[in-house]
Every structure is written in structure tokens, then in C-alpha cells.
CSV table of C-alpha atoms in Angstrom, one decimal:
chain,number,residue,atom,x,y,z
E,554,SER,CA,-7.3,0.5,37.4
E,555,GLU,CA,-4.1,2.6,36.2
E,556,ARG,CA,-3.7,4.3,32.7
E,557,LEU,CA,-0.9,2.8,30.4
E,558,TRP,CA,0.7,5.7,31.0
E,559,GLN,CA,1.0,5.8,34.6
E,560,VAL,CA,2.1,1.9,34.8
E,561,SER,CA,5.6,1.5,36.5
E,562,PHE,CA,8.1,0.2,34.4
E,563,HIS,CA,8.1,-2.9,36.8
E,564,THR,CA,4.7,-3.9,36.1
E,565,TYR,CA,5.4,-3.7,32.4
E,566,LEU,CA,8.1,-6.2,33.0
E,567,ALA,CA,5.6,-8.3,35.0
E,568,TRP,CA,3.1,-8.6,32.6
E,569,LEU,CA,5.6,-9.4,29.9
E,570,GLU,CA,6.7,-12.2,31.8
E,571,ALA,CA,2.9,-13.3,32.3
E,572,SER,CA,2.2,-13.2,28.7
E,573,ARG,CA,5.6,-15.3,28.0
E,574,ARG,CA,4.4,-18.1,30.2
E,575,ARG,CA,0.5,-17.8,28.4
E,576,GLY,CA,2.4,-18.6,25.2
E,577,MET,CA,2.8,-15.5,23.4
E,578,SER,CA,5.7,-15.4,20.8
E,579,PRO,CA,8.9,-13.4,21.1
E,580,ARG,CA,7.8,-11.7,17.9
E,581,THR,CA,4.5,-10.6,19.2
E,582,LEU,CA,5.4,-9.5,22.8
E,583,GLY,CA,8.1,-7.5,20.8
E,584,LYS,CA,5.3,-5.6,18.7
E,585,CYS,CA,3.3,-5.2,22.0
E,586,ILE,CA,6.1,-3.5,23.1
E,587,SER,CA,6.8,-1.2,20.1
E,588,HIS,CA,2.9,0.0,20.1
E,589,LEU,CA,3.0,0.6,23.5
E,590,ASN,CA,6.3,2.5,23.4
E,591,MET,CA,4.7,4.8,20.5
E,592,PHE,CA,1.9,5.2,22.6
E,593,LEU,CA,4.0,6.3,25.9
E,594,THR,CA,6.0,8.5,24.0
E,595,PHE,CA,2.8,10.5,22.7
E,596,SER,CA,1.3,10.4,26.4
E,597,TYR,CA,4.6,12.3,26.9
E,598,ARG,CA,4.6,14.7,24.5
E,599,SER,CA,1.1,15.6,25.5
E,600,GLY,CA,2.3,16.3,28.8
E,601,ARG,CA,0.2,13.0,30.6
E,602,CYS,CA,3.1,11.3,31.8
E,603,GLU,CA,6.5,12.8,33.2
E,604,CYS,CA,8.6,10.5,30.9
E,605,ASN,CA,8.2,7.1,28.8
E,606,VAL,CA,9.1,4.5,31.5
E,607,LEU,CA,9.8,2.1,28.1
E,608,LYS,CA,11.9,4.5,26.1
E,609,GLY,CA,14.9,2.4,25.1
E,610,PHE,CA,13.6,-0.9,25.8
E,611,ARG,CA,13.1,-3.7,23.5
E,612,LEU,CA,13.1,-7.6,23.4
E,613,GLN,CA,15.5,-9.4,21.2
E,614,ASP,CA,13.8,-12.4,19.3
E,615,THR,CA,16.0,-15.3,19.7
E,616,THR,CA,13.7,-17.3,17.3
E,617,ARG,CA,14.7,-18.2,13.5
E,618,PRO,CA,12.5,-16.8,11.3
E,619,SER,CA,11.0,-19.4,8.9
E,620,LYS,CA,12.0,-19.5,5.3
E,621,PRO,CA,9.7,-17.8,2.8
E,622,ARG,CA,8.3,-20.2,0.8
E,623,TRP,CA,7.4,-20.5,-3.1
E,624,LEU,CA,5.9,-22.4,-5.8
E,625,THR,CA,8.0,-23.5,-8.2
E,626,VAL,CA,6.9,-22.8,-12.1
E,627,ASP,CA,5.3,-26.1,-12.5
E,628,GLU,CA,3.5,-25.9,-9.3
E,629,ALA,CA,2.4,-22.5,-10.4
E,630,ARG,CA,1.2,-23.8,-13.7
E,631,ARG,CA,-1.1,-26.4,-11.8
E,632,LEU,CA,-2.3,-23.9,-9.3
E,633,ILE,CA,-3.7,-21.9,-12.8
E,634,GLU,CA,-4.8,-24.7,-14.2
E,635,ALA,CA,-7.0,-25.4,-11.2
E,636,CYS,CA,-8.9,-22.6,-11.7
E,637,PRO,CA,-12.0,-23.1,-13.8
E,638,SER,CA,-13.7,-20.2,-15.5
E,639,SER,CA,-17.2,-21.8,-16.3
E,640,THR,CA,-19.1,-19.7,-13.9
E,641,ALA,CA,-19.1,-16.1,-12.5
E,642,GLU,CA,-18.0,-17.0,-9.3
E,643,GLN,CA,-15.3,-19.3,-10.6
E,644,ARG,CA,-13.7,-16.6,-13.2
E,645,ARG,CA,-13.7,-14.3,-9.7
E,646,GLU,CA,-11.8,-16.7,-7.7
E,647,ARG,CA,-9.9,-17.2,-10.5
E,648,ILE,CA,-9.0,-13.5,-10.9
E,649,ILE,CA,-8.1,-13.4,-7.6
E,650,VAL,CA,-5.4,-16.2,-7.9
E,651,LEU,CA,-4.2,-14.4,-11.1
E,652,LEU,CA,-3.3,-11.2,-9.2
E,653,PHE,CA,-2.0,-12.7,-6.3
E,654,TYR,CA,0.4,-14.5,-8.7
E,655,GLY,CA,0.8,-12.4,-11.5
E,656,CYS,CA,1.0,-9.1,-9.7
E,657,GLY,CA,2.2,-9.7,-6.3
E,658,VAL,CA,-0.1,-7.8,-4.5
E,659,ARG,CA,-0.7,-8.3,-0.8
E,660,THR,CA,-4.1,-9.5,0.8
E,661,LYS,CA,-4.7,-6.1,2.5
E,662,GLU,CA,-4.0,-4.3,-0.8
E,663,LEU,CA,-6.2,-6.4,-3.2
E,664,ARG,CA,-9.3,-6.3,-0.8
E,665,PHE,CA,-9.1,-2.5,-1.1
E,666,VAL,CA,-8.6,-1.8,-5.1
E,667,ARG,CA,-11.4,-0.5,-6.5
E,668,LEU,CA,-12.6,-0.4,-10.3
E,669,GLN,CA,-11.1,3.1,-10.9
E,670,ASP,CA,-7.6,1.7,-9.8
E,671,VAL,CA,-7.0,0.2,-12.8
E,672,ASP,CA,-5.3,2.5,-15.5
E,673,HIS,CA,-6.2,1.2,-18.9
E,674,GLU,CA,-4.3,3.4,-20.9
E,675,ARG,CA,-1.1,2.4,-19.1
E,676,GLN,CA,-2.1,-1.2,-18.3
E,677,GLU,CA,-1.1,-1.0,-14.3
E,678,LEU,CA,-3.0,-1.3,-11.2
E,679,PHE,CA,-2.7,1.4,-8.6
E,680,ILE,CA,-2.3,0.7,-5.0
E,681,GLN,CA,-4.0,3.1,-2.9
E,682,ARG,CA,-3.2,1.6,0.7
E,683,GLY,CA,-0.1,-0.4,0.6
E,684,LYS,CA,2.2,-1.8,3.5
E,685,GLY,CA,2.8,1.5,5.7
E,686,ASP,CA,0.3,3.3,3.9
E,687,ARG,CA,1.9,3.9,0.7
E,688,GLN,CA,0.8,4.3,-2.8
E,689,ARG,CA,2.5,2.5,-5.6
E,690,THR,CA,1.8,1.2,-9.1
E,691,ILE,CA,2.0,-2.2,-10.5
E,692,PRO,CA,2.6,-3.2,-14.2
E,693,ILE,CA,-0.7,-6.1,-15.1
E,694,PRO,CA,0.9,-9.0,-17.4
E,695,SER,CA,-0.8,-8.9,-20.9
E,696,GLY,CA,-1.9,-12.3,-19.6
E,697,VAL,CA,-3.8,-11.4,-16.6
E,698,TYR,CA,-4.6,-8.1,-17.8
E,699,THR,CA,-7.0,-10.0,-20.6
E,700,GLU,CA,-8.6,-12.0,-18.1
E,701,LEU,CA,-9.4,-8.9,-16.1
E,702,LEU,CA,-11.1,-7.1,-18.6
E,703,ALA,CA,-13.5,-10.0,-19.1
E,704,TYR,CA,-14.2,-10.3,-15.5
E,705,LEU,CA,-14.8,-6.1,-15.3
E,706,ARG,CA,-17.3,-6.4,-18.2
E,707,GLU,CA,-19.1,-9.2,-15.8
E,708,ARG,CA,-19.0,-7.4,-13.2
E,709,GLY,CA,-20.1,-4.0,-14.9
E,710,GLY,CA,-19.9,-0.8,-13.1
E,711,GLN,CA,-17.1,2.3,-13.0
E,712,ARG,CA,-16.5,2.7,-9.1
E,713,GLY,CA,-16.4,0.8,-5.9
E,714,LEU,CA,-14.3,-2.1,-4.8
E,715,LEU,CA,-12.9,-4.6,-7.5
E,716,LEU,CA,-13.7,-7.7,-5.8
E,717,ARG,CA,-16.9,-8.4,-3.7
E,718,SER,CA,-18.1,-11.1,-1.3
E,719,LEU,CA,-21.0,-13.5,-2.6
E,720,LEU,CA,-22.8,-11.8,-0.3
E,721,GLY,CA,-21.7,-8.4,-2.4
E,722,LYS,CA,-19.7,-6.9,0.6
E,723,GLN,CA,-16.2,-6.2,1.0
E,724,VAL,CA,-13.8,-9.0,0.5
E,725,SER,CA,-12.3,-10.3,3.6
E,726,THR,CA,-9.1,-11.3,4.4
E,727,LYS,CA,-10.1,-14.7,5.5
E,728,GLU,CA,-12.4,-15.3,2.3
E,729,LEU,CA,-9.4,-14.4,0.1
E,730,GLY,CA,-6.8,-16.5,2.0
E,731,GLU,CA,-9.8,-19.6,1.2
E,732,VAL,CA,-9.9,-19.5,-2.4
E,733,VAL,CA,-5.9,-19.6,-2.9
E,734,LYS,CA,-6.4,-22.5,-0.4
E,735,ALA,CA,-9.1,-24.1,-2.3
E,736,ALA,CA,-7.4,-23.4,-5.5
E,737,ALA,CA,-4.2,-25.3,-3.8
E,738,LYS,CA,-6.2,-28.2,-2.9
E,739,ARG,CA,-7.5,-28.9,-6.3
E,740,ALA,CA,-3.9,-28.9,-7.6
E,741,GLY,CA,-2.7,-31.5,-5.4
E,742,LEU,CA,-0.3,-29.0,-3.9
E,743,GLU,CA,1.4,-29.1,-0.2
E,744,GLU,CA,-0.8,-27.5,2.5
E,745,GLY,CA,0.3,-24.3,3.4
E,746,VAL,CA,-0.7,-22.4,0.0
E,747,THR,CA,-1.4,-18.7,0.8
E,748,PRO,CA,-1.6,-15.4,-0.7
E,749,LYS,CA,1.8,-14.7,0.6
E,750,VAL,CA,3.3,-17.5,-0.9
E,751,LEU,CA,2.2,-16.5,-4.2
E,752,ARG,CA,3.7,-13.4,-3.9
E,753,HIS,CA,6.8,-15.1,-2.9
E,754,SER,CA,6.1,-17.2,-6.3
E,755,PHE,CA,5.7,-13.9,-8.1
E,756,ALA,CA,9.0,-12.0,-6.6
E,757,THR,CA,11.1,-15.4,-7.0
E,758,HIS,CA,10.1,-16.1,-10.1
E,759,LEU,CA,10.9,-13.1,-11.7
E,760,MET,CA,14.1,-13.0,-9.9
E,761,ASP,CA,15.2,-16.3,-11.1
E,762,ARG,CA,15.1,-14.8,-14.6
E,763,GLY,CA,17.3,-11.6,-14.1
E,764,VAL,CA,14.9,-9.0,-13.0
E,765,VAL,CA,15.5,-6.4,-10.6
E,766,LEU,CA,12.4,-5.8,-8.6
E,767,ALA,CA,11.7,-1.7,-8.2
E,768,GLU,CA,11.2,-2.4,-4.5
E,769,PRO,CA,13.8,-4.7,-2.9
E,770,GLY,CA,12.3,-6.2,0.1
E,771,GLY,CA,9.5,-3.2,0.4
E,772,GLY,CA,7.4,-4.5,-2.6
E,773,GLU,CA,7.3,-4.9,-6.1
E,774,GLY,CA,6.0,-2.2,-7.7
E,775,ARG,CA,6.9,1.6,-7.9
E,776,ARG,CA,5.9,3.7,-5.0
E,777,ARG,CA,3.7,6.6,-6.2
E,778,ARG,CA,4.1,10.4,-4.8
E,779,PRO,CA,0.8,12.4,-4.6
E,780,GLY,CA,0.8,14.9,-7.0
E,781,ARG,CA,3.8,13.2,-9.6
E,782,ARG,CA,2.9,10.6,-12.2
E,783,VAL,CA,4.5,7.7,-11.8
E,784,GLN,CA,6.9,6.0,-14.5
E,785,VAL,CA,7.5,2.6,-14.5
E,786,ALA,CA,10.9,1.5,-14.8
E,787,PRO,CA,12.3,-0.4,-17.6
E,788,GLN,CA,12.5,-3.6,-16.1
E,789,ASP,CA,8.6,-3.6,-15.0
E,790,ALA,CA,8.4,-4.4,-18.6
E,791,ALA,CA,9.4,-8.0,-17.8
E,792,VAL,CA,6.0,-8.3,-16.2
E,793,HIS,CA,4.2,-6.9,-18.7
E,794,ARG,CA,4.3,-10.0,-21.0
E,795,LEU,CA,3.2,-13.7,-20.2
E,796,GLY,CA,3.9,-16.7,-21.7
E,797,ARG,CA,1.3,-19.2,-22.2
E,798,LEU,CA,2.0,-22.7,-21.9
E,799,HIS,CA,-0.7,-25.5,-22.4
E,800,GLY,CA,-2.6,-22.4,-22.2
E,801,VAL,CA,-1.9,-21.5,-18.5
E,802,VAL,CA,-0.9,-18.3,-17.8
E,803,VAL,CA,3.2,-18.2,-15.9
E,804,VAL,CA,5.7,-15.1,-15.4
E,805,VAL,CA,7.9,-15.2,-18.2
E,806,PRO,CA,9.9,-11.9,-18.1
E,807,VAL,CA,11.8,-10.3,-21.6
E,808,ASP,CA,14.7,-8.4,-21.9
E,809,ALA,CA,14.4,-5.4,-20.3
E,810,HIS,CA,16.1,-3.5,-22.9
E,811,VAL,CA,13.6,-4.7,-25.6
């Protein structure tokens, strides 16, 4: 069989056509081409092939991207209300939902958050492995921080992963999604509520109140450069404060200049 750097351009075209007929989406095919392109560029630079046969080649995705979904403030309230805190397991699941909605973290980021990533002095969450392997810090709203402290006291320890599965291992992407899905079901919300929906809800509720996000399009929070202490932007003070409506945490930004 041929090595990837030995495959001809026409063979790649035939593979694309066969993959399309099998039902692979244009977006997925585009990602495959992008990854192949990077690999063939590396192969060319390392002397394994004479050229990158896919250089400059890309697929145009003609499908319309689905509109981002987010919860209304009332739906977010119902979601939090549907997260009880009677048992240790329930408190763990509740803090998962609160971190998704109250801090806007991504699923991958939350999986790798460590106990030592919680900055108690500045009330921030340090994300070591963000999108594109970028580091950033996220302000933790006061209401979320209070419940996080209670969770940390109960969990114990000073190092290791913040969240663990019921078996004591690293929590999986699937398990985090199931926690959110179960909470949404208890709240009587429509199907399709995911951690990403909660992240969109976090951003939308802030922007609806005039808060300028620190990284438009790239994720809420402030990027962190190696060797440099990150200062939280003034507008980030808006997420430090939460209102409690009927005992339920919901995002209520304050004036950025206060």
C-alpha cells in the first residue's frame, strides 16, 4: 500500500468522492483535507516527497451552519433549579452545570481543570488547555465561587483534577454532556441542551446587558501569556457578580466602571 505522501492527487479526488457518497459531510471532508495538507507539507519539508499534491486545494462548504442555540434567562433559572444539592454526587453535578453556565468554559477545558487552577486570591479559574492550546483566565462569579468553595472542601486535596468520575478517574466528555442533558430534562427544557448551549447562553446573557467580551469569537476570558501575570479587563468585573432570583444563580452583570 502507498504511503500518504506517495498518493497522487487524482487518488485523493477519488477518495473524496467515495467518502461523499458514503455520507461524509462537506465540513468533515474539509477538515480531513486540512489535516492532510499539513501532513503533506511536513512530508515535503522533511524530504519524503517532491511536493505537496494538495497544496492550495480546499473544499467549499456550501451547507449553512446551524444557528447557535442559547437558553433564555428564565430557562437558565429553571436549569439551575433542577440541580439539587442533597448528596455529594448531586453537588458535583450542580457545580458542573454552574461552571458551564456561570463561567462559559468549554467541555475540553473543564475536563482538564486542576484544583491548583482555582485562584482563590483573585477569584479566577486558570484554563491551561484552552482552544488552540491557549491559556486564559476566567473570572468566577461570586455565586458560583461560593458553591465551588463548598465543593472543594467536600472533595478535599490540593492537587489533581477538579472533577473526577464516579470511579475516581478523569471525567469524560460524554459524562459532562450527560450531566447537562439530565438537568435539562428535569427542568422540562427542549432536547438538545448541551455544554456548548450553556456556553452560548453565558455569552449571550452578558452581551444582552452590554458587556464586551474579552475575546470576541475566541472565547470569554483573558489570554494568558507565559511568564506574565494576566490582568482582568474592567468589563470582566461584570461576571464577578451574580444575582439570586428566588434563590437561583443567574448572570447579572454590573456596571463596568463600578
